[in-house]
Amino acid sequence: MTAPPLPRATPGWRAWLIWGVAVAAYVLAITNRSSLSAVGVDTAERFQADAATLSLFAVVQLAVYGGGQIPVGILLDRYGSRPIMVVGMLLMSAGQFVMAVSPSIGVAIIARVLLGAGDAAIFPAVIRLVATWFPAQRGPLMVQLTGLAGQSGQLVALLPLAALLHSTSWTITFGGVAGLGVLFAVLVWALVRNRPPERAEDVTVNTETGVIRVVTSSVDTGVGIRAAWAHPGTRLAFWSHFTTPFAGTAFLLLWGTPYLTEGEGLPKAAAAGLLSLNVVVAMVLGPILGELSRRIPTRRSLALVLPSIGVQVVAWLLVIAWPGPAPTWLLALLVVCLGAGGPASMIAFDHARTHNPAHRLSTATGVTNSGGFLAALTAIFLIGLTLDLQGAGTPATYALEPFRWAFLTQLPLWILGITMIVVERKRTRIRMGLDPERRRD
């Protein structure tokens, strides 16, 4: 029996075409995910929603996204990336169409459920395509490029989408996004293929060693979560991902625009510019923090993770404590510091990869990823609830002082996360033999 030919060491034009189409679909997915970030006030006015209800839109969407990761992994194993991406795009299109014509909050929440379900399918499918169409040594770079490209989807949501809404109507804007989703579903079906034609299975090859391996899904359901959680390195990864990105996620996904426009009194264009600055900072810092993480594997927490959390805490406290509306330079400093959280959260996956064997890596990655979703859901909900408790839960009652108290609810999450990072870092170093084991008197 003749062995199948190895994939090329240098990807051909078809690999780049497939990756390009898949990444374009991922950019649209991020645009869909962030579509309420720049129009939060418009959303509250359209549905007459208080702050807690507005939070519920984002909470439901993120909860469905996080809960969909394991089912998506199983389906990717069975059917490959192409059909799963098509279904994901169609689900997001259905969600945006329902949002476009939604007459009530209940129907709008159903729309966010559909959106979260479709969004959950896209990124894992793109990463699978990277593994099947590109040599293994190119994988880290391609994943990084995929993430950087995806960030541009937030810029689309912050600028063109908001401008379209304010110049046309709610139905036209979200209906147009739904139409784009259908178009990309057709493009994915027409141009994307699960694997190179010479392969009977989804495999990748390490061109340095010649080792061929079958690609499996992003979540290994054959290994229990308990085994991964038992290692302190996995717990360190979980708490790192829990603590670093949630403030930026809450700010970008929902509460940034209402706070900057209704609380700080900035024009909508200035608020969009500050949120765009946050995205640009994250795109610039990503490769830098990634390279530093590679170079200092035993000092990632002290040198990178904890400082990134510290600057976010200090920036927020300065903005909250400022008498009256904060100056623009201080708000810019805040969004820059929040921009460090996203790239720093990726260091958590370096922890998971370092401290888990290959057969347990996917499970450890899934556990780690759940930390950021849990913290973001909690932060978004607490901010909305605190605004409501102060009688400032609608655009007509938004004010600077209630926003200050609302954003202070992030402090307990930071304190919990920092404490657990320090504790689990110490346990991990003991497990690795870098620190002596503690003696009990």
Coordinates of C-alpha atoms in Angstrom, one line a residue:
M1 CA 0.0 0.0 0.0
T2 CA 1.5 3.3 -1.0
A3 CA 1.7 6.0 1.7
P4 CA -0.1 9.2 1.0
P5 CA 2.1 12.1 0.0
L6 CA 3.1 14.5 2.6
P7 CA 1.7 18.0 2.6
R8 CA 4.0 20.7 1.2
A9 CA 6.5 22.3 3.6
T10 CA 5.4 25.6 2.0
P11 CA 1.7 26.0 1.8
G12 CA 0.3 26.5 -1.7
W13 CA -2.0 29.2 -3.0
R14 CA -5.1 27.0 -2.2
A15 CA -4.1 26.8 1.5
W16 CA -3.8 30.6 1.7
L17 CA -7.1 31.1 -0.2
I18 CA -8.9 28.8 2.2
W19 CA -7.4 30.5 5.2
G20 CA -8.2 33.9 3.9
V21 CA -11.9 33.0 3.4
A22 CA -12.1 31.4 6.8
V23 CA -10.4 34.4 8.5
A24 CA -12.8 36.8 6.7
A25 CA -15.7 34.7 8.1
Y26 CA -14.1 35.0 11.5
V27 CA -13.8 38.8 11.2
L28 CA -17.6 38.9 10.5
A29 CA -18.2 36.6 13.5
I30 CA -16.3 39.1 15.7
T31 CA -18.3 41.9 14.2
N32 CA -21.5 40.0 15.0
R33 CA -20.3 39.3 18.6
S34 CA -19.5 43.0 19.2
S35 CA -22.5 44.4 17.3
L36 CA -24.0 45.9 20.4
S37 CA -20.8 47.4 21.8
A38 CA -21.2 50.7 20.0
V39 CA -25.0 50.8 20.0
G40 CA -25.7 50.0 23.6
V41 CA -27.6 53.2 24.2
D42 CA -29.6 52.7 21.0
T43 CA -30.4 49.1 22.1
A44 CA -31.7 50.3 25.5
E45 CA -33.9 53.0 23.9
R46 CA -35.3 50.6 21.3
F47 CA -36.3 47.9 23.8
Q48 CA -36.9 50.3 26.7
A49 CA -34.4 48.1 28.6
D50 CA -32.9 48.8 32.0
A51 CA -29.2 48.1 32.7
A52 CA -29.7 44.6 34.1
T53 CA -31.7 43.6 31.0
L54 CA -29.1 45.2 28.7
S55 CA -26.5 43.1 30.5
L56 CA -28.6 40.0 29.9
F57 CA -28.1 40.4 26.2
A58 CA -24.3 40.0 26.5
V59 CA -24.5 37.4 29.3
V60 CA -26.7 35.1 27.3
Q61 CA -24.6 35.5 24.2
L62 CA -21.4 34.7 26.1
A63 CA -22.9 31.8 28.0
V64 CA -24.1 30.2 24.8
Y65 CA -20.7 30.8 23.2
G66 CA -18.8 29.2 26.1
G67 CA -21.3 26.3 26.5
G68 CA -21.0 25.5 22.8
Q69 CA -17.3 24.8 22.7
I70 CA -17.5 21.1 23.6
P71 CA -20.4 20.3 21.3
V72 CA -18.6 22.2 18.5
G73 CA -15.4 20.2 19.1
I74 CA -17.3 16.9 18.8
L75 CA -19.0 18.0 15.6
L76 CA -15.7 19.2 14.1
D77 CA -14.2 15.7 14.8
R78 CA -17.1 14.1 12.9
Y79 CA -17.8 16.5 10.0
G80 CA -14.7 18.8 9.7
S81 CA -14.6 22.6 9.4
R82 CA -16.5 23.4 6.2
P83 CA -20.0 22.3 7.2
I84 CA -19.6 23.5 10.8
M85 CA -18.6 27.0 9.6
V86 CA -21.5 27.1 7.2
V87 CA -24.0 26.2 9.9
G88 CA -22.3 28.8 12.3
M89 CA -22.6 31.6 9.7
L90 CA -26.3 30.7 9.0
L91 CA -27.1 30.7 12.8
M92 CA -25.5 34.1 13.2
S93 CA -27.4 35.4 10.2
A94 CA -30.6 34.1 11.7
G95 CA -29.8 35.8 15.0
Q96 CA -29.1 39.1 13.4
F97 CA -32.3 38.9 11.2
V98 CA -34.3 38.2 14.3
M99 CA -32.7 41.1 16.1
A100 CA -33.5 43.3 13.1
V101 CA -37.2 42.6 13.3
S102 CA -37.5 41.9 17.0
P103 CA -40.5 43.6 18.6
S104 CA -39.6 42.8 22.2
I105 CA -36.8 42.0 24.7
G106 CA -37.8 38.3 24.8
V107 CA -37.4 37.8 21.0
A108 CA -34.1 39.9 21.1
I109 CA -32.7 37.5 23.7
I110 CA -33.5 34.5 21.4
A111 CA -31.6 36.4 18.7
R112 CA -28.5 36.6 21.0
V113 CA -28.8 32.9 21.7
L114 CA -28.7 32.1 18.0
L115 CA -25.8 34.6 17.6
G116 CA -23.7 33.0 20.4
A117 CA -24.4 29.5 19.1
G118 CA -23.2 30.4 15.6
D119 CA -20.2 32.4 16.9
A120 CA -19.0 29.4 18.9
A121 CA -18.4 27.4 15.7
I122 CA -16.2 29.7 13.8
F123 CA -12.8 30.2 15.7
P124 CA -12.3 26.4 16.5
A125 CA -13.1 25.6 12.9
V126 CA -10.5 28.1 11.6
I127 CA -7.9 26.8 13.9
R128 CA -8.6 23.3 12.6
L129 CA -8.1 24.5 9.1
V130 CA -4.7 25.9 10.1
A131 CA -3.8 22.5 11.5
T132 CA -4.8 20.6 8.4
W133 CA -3.6 22.9 5.6
F134 CA -0.3 24.3 7.1
P135 CA 2.9 22.6 8.4
A136 CA 3.1 22.3 12.2
Q137 CA 5.9 24.7 12.7
R138 CA 3.8 27.4 11.0
G139 CA 0.9 26.8 13.4
P140 CA 1.7 29.3 16.1
L141 CA 2.3 32.1 13.6
M142 CA -0.9 31.3 11.7
V143 CA -3.0 31.2 14.9
Q144 CA -1.5 34.5 16.0
L145 CA -2.3 36.1 12.6
T146 CA -5.8 34.7 12.8
G147 CA -6.3 36.3 16.2
L148 CA -4.9 39.7 15.0
A149 CA -7.2 39.6 11.9
G150 CA -10.2 38.9 14.1
Q151 CA -9.6 42.0 16.2
S152 CA -10.4 44.1 13.1
G153 CA -14.0 42.8 13.4
Q154 CA -14.4 44.9 16.6
L155 CA -13.3 47.9 14.7
V156 CA -16.0 47.2 12.1
A157 CA -18.6 47.0 14.9
L158 CA -17.4 50.2 16.5
L159 CA -17.2 52.4 13.4
P160 CA -19.0 51.4 10.2
L161 CA -21.8 49.5 11.9
A162 CA -22.6 52.3 14.3
A163 CA -22.4 54.9 11.5
L164 CA -24.8 52.8 9.4
L165 CA -27.3 52.5 12.2
H166 CA -27.3 56.3 12.9
S167 CA -27.7 57.1 9.2
T168 CA -30.3 54.5 8.3
S169 CA -32.4 52.4 10.7
W170 CA -32.1 49.5 13.1
T171 CA -33.8 47.0 10.7
I172 CA -31.6 48.0 7.8
T173 CA -28.4 47.8 9.8
F174 CA -28.9 44.4 11.4
G175 CA -30.7 43.0 8.3
G176 CA -27.6 44.0 6.3
V177 CA -25.3 42.2 8.7
A178 CA -27.6 39.1 8.4
G179 CA -27.3 39.2 4.6
L180 CA -23.5 39.4 4.9
G181 CA -23.6 36.2 7.0
V182 CA -25.6 34.4 4.3
L183 CA -23.0 35.6 1.6
F184 CA -20.1 34.3 3.7
A185 CA -21.9 30.9 4.3
V186 CA -22.0 30.5 0.5
L187 CA -18.4 31.5 0.1
V188 CA -17.2 29.1 2.8
W189 CA -19.2 26.2 1.2
A190 CA -17.9 27.1 -2.3
L191 CA -14.2 27.6 -1.4
V192 CA -13.2 26.0 1.9
R193 CA -12.3 22.3 2.1
N194 CA -11.7 20.3 5.2
R195 CA -8.3 18.9 4.1
P196 CA -5.9 18.7 1.2
P197 CA -7.2 16.4 -1.6
E198 CA -4.5 13.9 -1.1
R199 CA -5.6 13.2 2.4
A200 CA -8.3 10.8 3.5
E201 CA -8.2 12.2 7.1
D202 CA -7.5 15.6 8.7
V203 CA -3.8 15.4 9.3
T204 CA -0.8 17.7 9.7
V205 CA 2.9 17.0 9.3
N206 CA 5.9 18.3 11.1
T207 CA 8.3 18.9 8.3
E208 CA 11.3 18.8 10.6
T209 CA 10.6 15.3 11.8
G210 CA 8.3 14.0 9.1
V211 CA 5.8 12.9 11.8
I212 CA 2.2 12.8 10.6
R213 CA -0.6 13.1 13.1
V214 CA -4.4 13.0 12.8
V215 CA -5.9 16.3 13.9
T216 CA -8.5 16.1 16.7
S217 CA -11.0 18.6 17.9
S218 CA -10.1 21.5 20.2
V219 CA -11.7 19.8 23.2
D220 CA -10.7 16.2 24.1
T221 CA -13.8 14.7 25.6
G222 CA -12.1 11.4 26.2
V223 CA -10.2 12.8 29.2
G224 CA -12.0 13.9 32.3
I225 CA -11.8 17.5 33.4
R226 CA -10.9 16.3 36.9
A227 CA -7.5 15.1 35.8
A228 CA -6.6 18.4 34.2
W229 CA -7.9 20.4 37.1
A230 CA -5.8 18.3 39.5
H231 CA -2.6 19.9 38.2
P232 CA -1.8 23.4 39.7
G233 CA -0.5 24.6 36.4
T234 CA -4.1 24.2 34.9
R235 CA -5.5 26.1 37.9
L236 CA -2.9 28.8 37.4
A237 CA -4.0 29.0 33.7
F238 CA -7.7 29.2 34.7
W239 CA -7.2 32.0 37.2
S240 CA -4.9 33.9 34.8
H241 CA -7.6 33.8 32.1
F242 CA -10.2 34.6 34.7
T243 CA -8.5 37.8 35.9
T244 CA -6.8 39.4 32.9
P245 CA -9.5 40.0 30.2
F246 CA -12.8 40.5 31.9
A247 CA -12.6 44.3 32.5
G248 CA -11.8 44.9 28.8
T249 CA -14.5 42.5 27.7
A250 CA -17.2 44.1 29.8
F251 CA -16.0 47.6 28.5
L252 CA -15.8 46.7 24.8
L253 CA -18.8 44.3 24.6
L254 CA -21.4 46.4 26.4
W255 CA -20.6 49.1 28.9
G256 CA -17.9 51.2 27.3
T257 CA -20.0 53.3 25.0
P258 CA -22.8 54.1 27.5
Y259 CA -20.2 55.1 30.1
L260 CA -18.1 57.3 27.8
T261 CA -21.1 59.0 26.2
E262 CA -23.7 59.3 29.0
G263 CA -21.4 59.2 32.0
E264 CA -18.3 61.1 30.8
G265 CA -20.2 63.2 28.3
L266 CA -18.0 62.4 25.2
P267 CA -19.4 62.6 21.7
K268 CA -20.2 59.3 20.1
A269 CA -17.4 59.7 17.6
A270 CA -14.8 60.3 20.4
A271 CA -16.1 57.3 22.4
A272 CA -15.8 55.1 19.3
G273 CA -12.3 56.4 18.8
L274 CA -11.3 55.4 22.3
L275 CA -12.8 51.9 22.0
S276 CA -10.9 51.6 18.7
L277 CA -7.7 52.5 20.4
N278 CA -8.3 49.7 22.8
V279 CA -8.5 47.2 19.9
V280 CA -5.4 48.6 18.3
V281 CA -3.4 48.4 21.5
A282 CA -4.4 44.7 21.9
M283 CA -3.3 44.0 18.3
V284 CA 0.1 45.6 18.9
L285 CA 0.7 44.0 22.3
G286 CA -0.3 40.5 21.2
P287 CA 3.0 39.5 19.4
I288 CA 5.1 41.3 22.0
L289 CA 3.6 39.5 25.0
G290 CA 3.6 36.3 23.1
E291 CA 7.4 36.5 22.4
L292 CA 8.1 37.5 26.0
S293 CA 6.0 34.6 27.3
R294 CA 8.1 32.2 25.1
R295 CA 11.4 33.7 26.5
I296 CA 10.5 33.7 30.2
P297 CA 8.4 30.6 30.8
T298 CA 9.0 30.5 34.6
R299 CA 8.3 34.2 35.2
R300 CA 5.2 34.7 33.1
S301 CA 2.9 35.3 36.0
L302 CA 5.1 37.8 37.9
A303 CA 6.5 39.6 34.8
L304 CA 3.5 39.6 32.5
V305 CA 0.2 38.5 33.9
L306 CA 0.1 40.3 37.3
P307 CA 1.5 43.6 35.9
S308 CA -1.2 43.6 33.2
I309 CA -3.8 43.2 35.9
G310 CA -2.2 45.8 38.0
V311 CA -2.2 48.5 35.4
Q312 CA -6.0 47.9 34.7
V313 CA -6.8 48.2 38.4
V314 CA -4.8 51.4 38.9
A315 CA -6.2 53.0 35.7
W316 CA -9.8 52.3 36.8
L317 CA -9.2 53.6 40.3
L318 CA -7.7 56.8 38.9
V319 CA -10.6 57.3 36.6
I320 CA -13.2 56.6 39.3
A321 CA -11.4 58.8 41.9
W322 CA -11.0 61.8 39.5
P323 CA -13.2 64.7 40.6
G324 CA -15.8 65.3 37.9
P325 CA -15.5 63.9 34.4
A326 CA -12.1 62.5 33.6
P327 CA -9.9 64.3 31.1
T328 CA -9.6 62.6 27.7
W329 CA -5.9 61.7 28.3
L330 CA -6.9 59.7 31.4
L331 CA -9.7 57.9 29.5
A332 CA -7.2 57.1 26.8
L333 CA -4.8 55.7 29.4
L334 CA -7.6 53.6 30.8
V335 CA -8.5 52.0 27.4
V336 CA -4.8 51.4 26.7
C337 CA -4.4 49.6 30.0
L338 CA -7.6 47.6 29.4
G339 CA -6.1 46.7 26.0
A340 CA -3.3 44.8 27.7
G341 CA -5.8 42.4 29.2
G342 CA -6.7 40.5 26.0
P343 CA -3.1 39.6 25.0
A344 CA -2.1 38.8 28.6
S345 CA -5.0 36.4 28.8
M346 CA -3.4 34.3 26.0
I347 CA -0.5 33.6 28.3
A348 CA -2.9 31.4 30.3
F349 CA -2.9 29.0 27.3
D350 CA 0.9 28.9 27.5
H351 CA 0.5 27.8 31.1
A352 CA -2.0 25.1 30.1
R353 CA 0.3 23.9 27.3
T354 CA 3.4 23.9 29.5
H355 CA 2.0 22.0 32.4
N356 CA -0.1 19.4 30.7
P357 CA 0.8 16.3 28.6
A358 CA -0.3 16.3 25.0
H359 CA -3.2 13.8 25.6
R360 CA -4.7 16.2 28.2
L361 CA -3.9 19.5 26.5
S362 CA -7.3 20.0 24.9
T363 CA -9.2 19.5 28.1
A364 CA -6.9 21.8 30.0
T365 CA -7.4 24.4 27.3
G366 CA -11.1 24.1 27.6
V367 CA -10.9 24.5 31.4
T368 CA -8.7 27.6 31.0
N369 CA -11.0 29.2 28.4
S370 CA -14.0 28.9 30.7
G371 CA -12.3 31.2 33.3
G372 CA -12.5 34.3 31.1
F373 CA -16.1 33.7 30.1
L374 CA -17.1 33.2 33.8
A375 CA -15.5 36.4 34.9
A376 CA -16.8 38.5 32.0
L377 CA -20.4 37.2 32.6
T378 CA -20.1 38.1 36.2
A379 CA -18.7 41.5 35.6
I380 CA -21.2 42.5 33.0
F381 CA -24.1 41.4 35.2
L382 CA -22.8 43.1 38.3
I383 CA -22.3 46.4 36.5
G384 CA -25.8 46.4 35.2
L385 CA -27.3 45.3 38.5
T386 CA -25.5 48.0 40.4
L387 CA -26.7 50.7 38.0
D388 CA -30.3 49.5 38.4
L389 CA -30.0 49.5 42.2
Q390 CA -29.0 53.1 42.1
G391 CA -32.0 54.0 39.9
A392 CA -29.7 54.7 36.9
G393 CA -30.6 51.7 34.7
T394 CA -31.8 53.5 31.6
P395 CA -30.3 55.9 29.1
A396 CA -32.4 58.7 30.5
T397 CA -31.0 58.1 34.0
Y398 CA -27.4 57.2 33.2
A399 CA -25.0 59.4 35.1
L400 CA -21.3 59.5 36.1
E401 CA -21.6 58.8 39.8
P402 CA -23.7 55.6 39.4
F403 CA -21.2 54.4 36.7
R404 CA -18.4 54.9 39.2
W405 CA -20.0 52.7 41.8
A406 CA -20.9 50.1 39.1
F407 CA -17.4 49.7 37.8
L408 CA -16.1 49.3 41.4
T409 CA -17.9 45.9 41.4
Q410 CA -14.9 44.6 39.4
L411 CA -12.6 44.9 42.4
P412 CA -13.7 41.7 44.1
L413 CA -13.1 39.8 40.9
W414 CA -9.6 41.2 40.6
I415 CA -8.8 40.5 44.3
L416 CA -10.0 36.9 44.0
G417 CA -8.1 36.3 40.8
I418 CA -4.8 37.9 41.9
T419 CA -5.0 35.9 45.2
M420 CA -5.5 32.6 43.4
I421 CA -2.8 33.3 40.8
V422 CA -0.3 33.9 43.6
V423 CA -1.4 30.7 45.4
E424 CA -1.4 28.5 42.3
R425 CA 1.8 29.9 41.0
K426 CA 3.5 28.8 44.2
R427 CA 2.0 25.3 44.0
T428 CA 3.0 25.0 40.4
R429 CA 6.6 26.0 41.1
I430 CA 6.7 23.4 43.9
R431 CA 5.3 20.8 41.6
M432 CA 8.0 21.6 39.0
G433 CA 10.7 21.5 41.7
L434 CA 11.6 25.2 41.3
D435 CA 10.6 26.0 44.9
P436 CA 11.0 23.8 48.1
E437 CA 7.8 22.2 49.4
R438 CA 6.3 23.9 52.4
R439 CA 6.9 22.2 55.7
R440 CA 4.0 22.0 58.1
D441 CA 4.8 22.6 61.8

